[in-house]
């Protein structure tokens, strides 16, 4: 059983469309991180959210941390083919271990 | 370019071979990690080194043997692997020893291992 549930598992959209990826848990996390992994590469950190209710923007990407610190979302506006990749949410509870969600494979078609 | 360098990029080995994966970082990070990743799956933690000492072993079989010669280097020695061990092996580092929220991971690009 995954501690962090990501949805959807796969997402295929046309260039210019918007998309949202969700990361949910029944546990409280001290922080959540979002990574993007492209084929043949390691995951790259996009953002860390720490405070409940926090919203962070990174160009066309908007990240939100739920008020109760149990969930997070990633919204991409006007997606581009370069946004294609595996998006992973990951969270720390109060221990050492970074728990990863199962990932969302995003494909943006030109 | 990633600041965590892994070699080799690809490795094919037989079940009786002994090989090693190498990882190097020069960011002054004090925690280093080995992860295993299967296709389209999230990384799975194997080992954590903190200040050059093994702090976490996630019940990994003894055919995988980690080593941290110094604060910049991390090795993973492989012996008598099985075909199901074929995967992408990722090295990562973080600034601090494992801590709740102030230590994002910096990943290398991995070694694609195939066991025949």
Coordinates of C-alpha atoms in Angstrom, one line a residue:
Chain A
X1 CA 0.0 0.0 0.0
X2 CA 1.4 3.4 -1.1
X3 CA 1.6 6.0 1.7
X4 CA 1.1 8.7 -0.9
X5 CA -1.6 8.1 -3.6
X6 CA -1.0 9.9 -6.9
X7 CA -3.7 10.4 -9.5
X8 CA -4.1 10.0 -12.3
X9 CA -1.5 7.3 -13.1
X10 CA -1.2 8.4 -16.8
X11 CA -2.2 11.7 -18.5
X12 CA -1.9 12.5 -22.2
X13 CA -2.9 15.9 -23.3
X14 CA -2.5 18.3 -26.3
X15 CA 0.0 21.2 -26.2
X16 CA -1.7 24.2 -24.7
X17 CA -4.1 22.4 -22.4
X18 CA -4.0 22.5 -18.6
X19 CA -3.5 19.6 -16.3
X20 CA -3.6 18.8 -12.6
X21 CA -1.9 16.0 -10.7
X22 CA -3.0 15.0 -7.2
X23 CA -1.1 13.5 -4.3
X24 CA -3.1 12.3 -1.3
X25 CA -2.5 10.6 2.0
X26 CA -4.3 9.8 5.2
X27 CA -1.1 10.8 7.0
X28 CA 0.3 14.2 7.9
X29 CA 3.5 15.2 6.3
X30 CA 6.0 17.8 7.6
X31 CA 6.8 18.6 4.0
X32 CA 6.1 17.4 0.5
X33 CA 8.3 17.6 -2.5
X34 CA 7.6 17.3 -6.3
X35 CA 10.1 15.8 -8.7
X36 CA 10.0 15.4 -12.5
X37 CA 11.9 12.6 -14.1
X38 CA 12.6 12.4 -17.8
X39 CA 13.5 9.2 -19.6
X40 CA 17.1 8.2 -19.0
X41 CA 17.6 10.7 -16.2
X42 CA 17.2 10.9 -12.4
X43 CA 14.4 12.8 -10.7
X44 CA 14.9 16.5 -10.5
X45 CA 13.4 18.5 -7.6
X46 CA 10.8 21.0 -8.7
X47 CA 9.6 22.4 -5.3
X48 CA 9.3 21.7 -1.6
X49 CA 6.1 22.8 0.3
X50 CA 6.2 23.0 4.1
X51 CA 3.4 25.1 5.4
X52 CA -0.3 23.9 5.3
X53 CA -2.2 25.9 2.7
X54 CA 1.0 27.0 1.0
X55 CA 0.9 27.8 -2.8
X56 CA 4.1 28.1 -4.8
X57 CA 4.4 29.1 -8.4
X58 CA 7.2 28.1 -10.7
X59 CA 6.5 29.7 -14.1
X60 CA 3.6 27.7 -15.5
X61 CA 3.6 25.3 -12.6
X62 CA 1.5 25.9 -9.5
X63 CA 2.0 23.7 -6.4
X64 CA -0.4 23.6 -3.4
X65 CA -0.1 22.0 0.0
X66 CA -3.3 21.1 1.7
X67 CA -4.3 22.9 4.9
X68 CA -4.0 19.7 6.9
X69 CA -0.7 18.8 5.2
X70 CA -2.1 15.5 3.9
X71 CA -2.4 16.3 0.3
X72 CA -0.8 18.3 -2.5
X73 CA -1.5 19.2 -6.1
X74 CA 0.5 20.2 -9.1
X75 CA -1.2 22.3 -11.8
X76 CA 0.4 23.0 -15.2
X77 CA -1.0 25.8 -17.3
X78 CA -0.6 25.7 -21.1
X79 CA 1.4 22.5 -21.1
X80 CA 4.3 22.2 -23.5
X81 CA 6.0 19.0 -24.9
X82 CA 8.9 19.8 -22.6
X83 CA 6.7 19.2 -19.6
X84 CA 6.5 15.5 -20.6
X85 CA 7.9 13.2 -17.9
X86 CA 7.2 11.2 -14.7
X87 CA 6.0 13.4 -11.9
X88 CA 6.6 12.1 -8.4
X89 CA 5.4 13.5 -5.2
X90 CA 7.4 12.6 -2.1
X91 CA 6.9 13.4 1.6
X92 CA 8.7 13.3 4.9
X93 CA 6.7 12.5 7.9
X94 CA 8.6 12.8 11.2
X95 CA 11.1 10.1 10.3
X96 CA 14.1 9.9 8.0
X97 CA 12.4 8.3 5.1
X98 CA 11.2 10.1 2.0
X99 CA 8.1 8.3 0.8
X100 CA 7.4 8.5 -2.9
X101 CA 4.0 8.3 -4.6
X102 CA 3.6 5.9 -7.5
X103 CA 4.1 8.7 -10.0
X104 CA 2.1 10.2 -12.8
X105 CA 3.3 9.8 -16.4
X106 CA 2.5 13.0 -18.3
X107 CA 2.7 13.1 -22.1
X108 CA 2.2 16.4 -23.9
X109 CA 1.5 16.0 -27.6
X110 CA 2.7 18.7 -30.0
Chain B
X1 CA 24.0 18.5 -16.0
X2 CA 23.4 16.7 -12.7
X3 CA 25.8 17.5 -9.8
X4 CA 25.7 13.9 -8.8
X5 CA 27.7 11.7 -11.2
X6 CA 27.1 8.0 -11.6
X7 CA 29.2 5.5 -13.5
X8 CA 28.8 3.5 -15.5
X9 CA 25.6 4.6 -17.3
X10 CA 24.8 1.1 -18.5
X11 CA 26.0 -2.3 -17.1
X12 CA 25.2 -5.8 -18.3
X13 CA 26.4 -8.6 -16.0
X14 CA 25.9 -12.3 -15.6
X15 CA 24.6 -13.8 -12.4
X16 CA 28.1 -15.0 -11.4
X17 CA 29.9 -11.6 -12.0
X18 CA 31.1 -9.1 -9.5
X19 CA 30.7 -5.5 -10.4
X20 CA 30.6 -2.1 -8.7
X21 CA 28.5 1.0 -9.3
X22 CA 30.1 4.4 -8.4
X23 CA 28.6 7.7 -7.4
X24 CA 30.3 11.0 -6.7
X25 CA 29.2 14.4 -5.5
X26 CA 31.2 17.6 -4.7
X27 CA 28.4 19.7 -3.1
X28 CA 29.6 19.0 0.4
X29 CA 26.5 17.0 1.1
X30 CA 26.7 14.8 4.2
X31 CA 24.0 12.2 3.4
X32 CA 24.1 9.9 0.4
X33 CA 21.6 7.3 -0.8
X34 CA 21.1 4.3 -3.1
X35 CA 17.7 3.8 -4.7
X36 CA 16.4 1.1 -7.0
X37 CA 13.8 2.0 -9.6
X38 CA 11.9 -0.2 -11.9
X39 CA 10.3 1.1 -15.1
X40 CA 7.4 3.6 -14.5
X41 CA 7.7 3.0 -10.8
X42 CA 8.9 5.3 -8.0
X43 CA 12.4 5.0 -6.6
X44 CA 12.7 2.5 -3.7
X45 CA 15.2 3.3 -0.9
X46 CA 18.0 0.8 -0.4
X47 CA 20.7 2.4 1.8
X48 CA 21.4 5.7 3.5
X49 CA 24.9 6.9 4.6
X50 CA 25.1 9.8 7.0
X51 CA 28.5 11.3 7.6
X52 CA 30.1 8.4 5.9
X53 CA 28.5 5.8 8.2
X54 CA 25.7 3.4 7.1
X55 CA 22.6 4.6 8.9
X56 CA 19.8 2.8 7.1
X57 CA 19.6 -0.5 5.3
X58 CA 16.1 -1.2 4.0
X59 CA 16.4 -5.0 4.4
X60 CA 18.4 -5.2 1.2
X61 CA 19.8 -8.7 0.2
X62 CA 23.4 -9.2 1.0
X63 CA 24.3 -9.5 -2.7
X64 CA 24.2 -5.7 -2.6
X65 CA 27.0 -4.2 -0.5
X66 CA 27.4 -0.5 -0.1
X67 CA 30.6 1.4 0.7
X68 CA 31.3 5.0 1.4
X69 CA 35.1 5.6 1.1
X70 CA 34.8 9.3 1.8
X71 CA 32.2 12.1 2.0
X72 CA 32.2 12.5 -1.8
X73 CA 32.0 8.9 -2.9
X74 CA 29.5 6.1 -2.7
X75 CA 29.9 2.7 -4.2
X76 CA 27.5 -0.3 -4.5
X77 CA 29.2 -3.6 -4.9
X78 CA 27.2 -6.3 -6.7
X79 CA 27.7 -10.0 -6.5
X80 CA 25.6 -13.0 -7.6
X81 CA 22.7 -10.9 -8.7
X82 CA 19.4 -12.3 -10.1
X83 CA 17.6 -11.2 -13.3
X84 CA 14.9 -9.6 -11.2
X85 CA 17.6 -7.2 -9.9
X86 CA 17.7 -5.6 -13.3
X87 CA 16.7 -1.9 -12.8
X88 CA 17.8 1.7 -12.8
X89 CA 20.1 2.3 -9.7
X90 CA 20.0 5.9 -8.6
X91 CA 22.4 7.6 -6.3
X92 CA 21.3 10.7 -4.4
X93 CA 22.7 13.1 -1.9
X94 CA 21.3 15.7 0.5
X95 CA 22.8 18.5 2.4
X96 CA 22.1 17.2 5.9
X97 CA 21.8 13.8 7.4
X98 CA 18.3 12.6 6.9
X99 CA 16.0 15.3 8.3
X100 CA 12.3 16.1 7.9
X101 CA 11.9 18.8 5.5
X102 CA 15.1 20.7 4.8
X103 CA 17.0 18.1 2.8
X104 CA 15.7 17.8 -0.8
X105 CA 17.5 15.0 -2.7
X106 CA 19.8 15.6 -5.6
X107 CA 19.8 12.5 -7.9
X108 CA 22.3 11.3 -10.4
X109 CA 21.1 10.0 -13.7
X110 CA 21.5 6.4 -12.6
X111 CA 23.1 3.2 -13.8
X112 CA 20.9 1.0 -16.0
X113 CA 21.7 -2.5 -14.8
X114 CA 20.7 -5.6 -16.7
X115 CA 21.4 -9.0 -15.2
X116 CA 21.5 -11.9 -17.6

